[in-house]
Amino acid sequence: MWRSCLRLRDGGRRLLNRPRSGLTASEGLGRKPPIPFRAYVPPAERKRFYQNVSISQGEGGFEINLDHRKLRTPQGKLFTVPSEALAIAVATEWDSQQDTIKMYTMHLTTLCNTSLDNPTQRDKDQLIRAAVKFLDTDTVCYRVEEPETLVELQRNEWDPVISWAERRYGVEIGSSTSITGPSIPARTREVMVSHLASYNMWALQGIEFVVTQLKSLVLTLGLMDLHLTVEQAVLLSRLEEEYQIQKWGNIEWAHDYELQELRARTAAGTLFVHLCSESTAIKHKLLQG
């Protein structure tokens, strides 16, 4: 819940107010050397040094302000996002930090940093092909031969998703029990490449992020098309693990933590894609707790 409202100030500037005593703006953010996105190691927790979080519109898009300081990326670039909705979501992450800043909980901020810095220096075509390559090892395409109960579970839960994707995109995907996985037709890859090309660079960063979480392009497309919910996609990606847990039990705290983390990352990535694809700005929207 928000402790304060997002109010219109200074000719449209949105300000998130939550006064905190004893905090001063000391050092700037994001001056560390760039690290490739999937290897981004969140910095150690640090004390929250700002009181207010706001967004403002600049020449390059929407900016995030911590008190009177502009947020910057790990490479020192001005942190600027393409949509007002995304800026509000990122501002919410920063405003929700308590006494310490926990970067590992701020998935939207991390995705924005990746899009702005592009630490791996990949272009649009490389991002698309990296996502499509997951078809070769897609979670829902690999099947076991035994036990029969798991074979039936995979068939009942995964086959409908594959059938949906095949109908939705007019392609053939299939499944296999072979260690080499299914043989994906060249036309299927071409259709997927063409479809992903309709997304912008920012959205593609989010898509690849979700694909790597779920280990599945098929499940990711189901999420992007709103055919699956985050909860459904995550459980489908963990079908065999959940089966083993039901059969043999689990370490409760470890399983719960891992599941919640996967849901959080998948939800953030999905939201990021939709917000980066959103062209309509939020007009005079008031958020209040």
Coordinates of N, CA, C and O in Angstrom, one line a residue, residues 223-226 269-278:
L223 N 2.1 -15.6 -22.0 CA 2.0 -14.5 -21.0 C 1.7 -13.2 -21.8 O 0.9 -12.4 -21.4
M224 N 2.5 -12.9 -22.8 CA 2.4 -11.7 -23.5 C 1.1 -11.5 -24.2 O 0.6 -10.4 -24.4
D225 N 0.5 -12.6 -24.7 CA -0.8 -12.6 -25.3 C -1.9 -12.7 -24.4 O -3.1 -12.8 -24.8
L226 N -1.6 -12.7 -23.1 CA -2.6 -12.8 -22.0 C -3.4 -14.1 -22.0 O -4.6 -14.1 -21.6
G269 N 8.9 -8.8 -15.4 CA 9.2 -8.8 -16.8 C 8.0 -8.7 -17.7 O 8.1 -7.9 -18.7
T270 N 6.9 -9.3 -17.3 CA 5.7 -9.2 -18.1 C 5.1 -7.8 -18.1 O 4.8 -7.2 -19.1
L271 N 5.1 -7.2 -16.9 CA 4.6 -5.8 -16.8 C 5.5 -4.9 -17.6 O 5.0 -4.0 -18.3
F272 N 6.8 -5.1 -17.5 CA 7.8 -4.3 -18.3 C 7.5 -4.3 -19.8 O 7.5 -3.2 -20.4
V273 N 7.3 -5.5 -20.3 CA 7.0 -5.6 -21.7 C 5.7 -4.8 -22.1 O 5.7 -4.0 -23.1
H274 N 4.7 -5.0 -21.3 CA 3.4 -4.3 -21.6 C 3.5 -2.8 -21.5 O 3.0 -2.0 -22.2
L275 N 4.3 -2.3 -20.4 CA 4.4 -0.9 -20.2 C 5.3 -0.3 -21.3 O 5.1 0.9 -21.7
C276 N 6.3 -1.0 -21.8 CA 7.1 -0.5 -22.9 C 6.4 -0.5 -24.2 O 6.8 0.1 -25.2
S277 N 5.3 -1.3 -24.3 CA 4.5 -1.4 -25.6 C 3.4 -0.4 -25.5 O 2.6 -0.2 -26.5
E278 N 3.2 0.2 -24.3 CA 2.0 1.1 -24.1 C 2.4 2.5 -24.7 O 3.3 3.1 -24.4

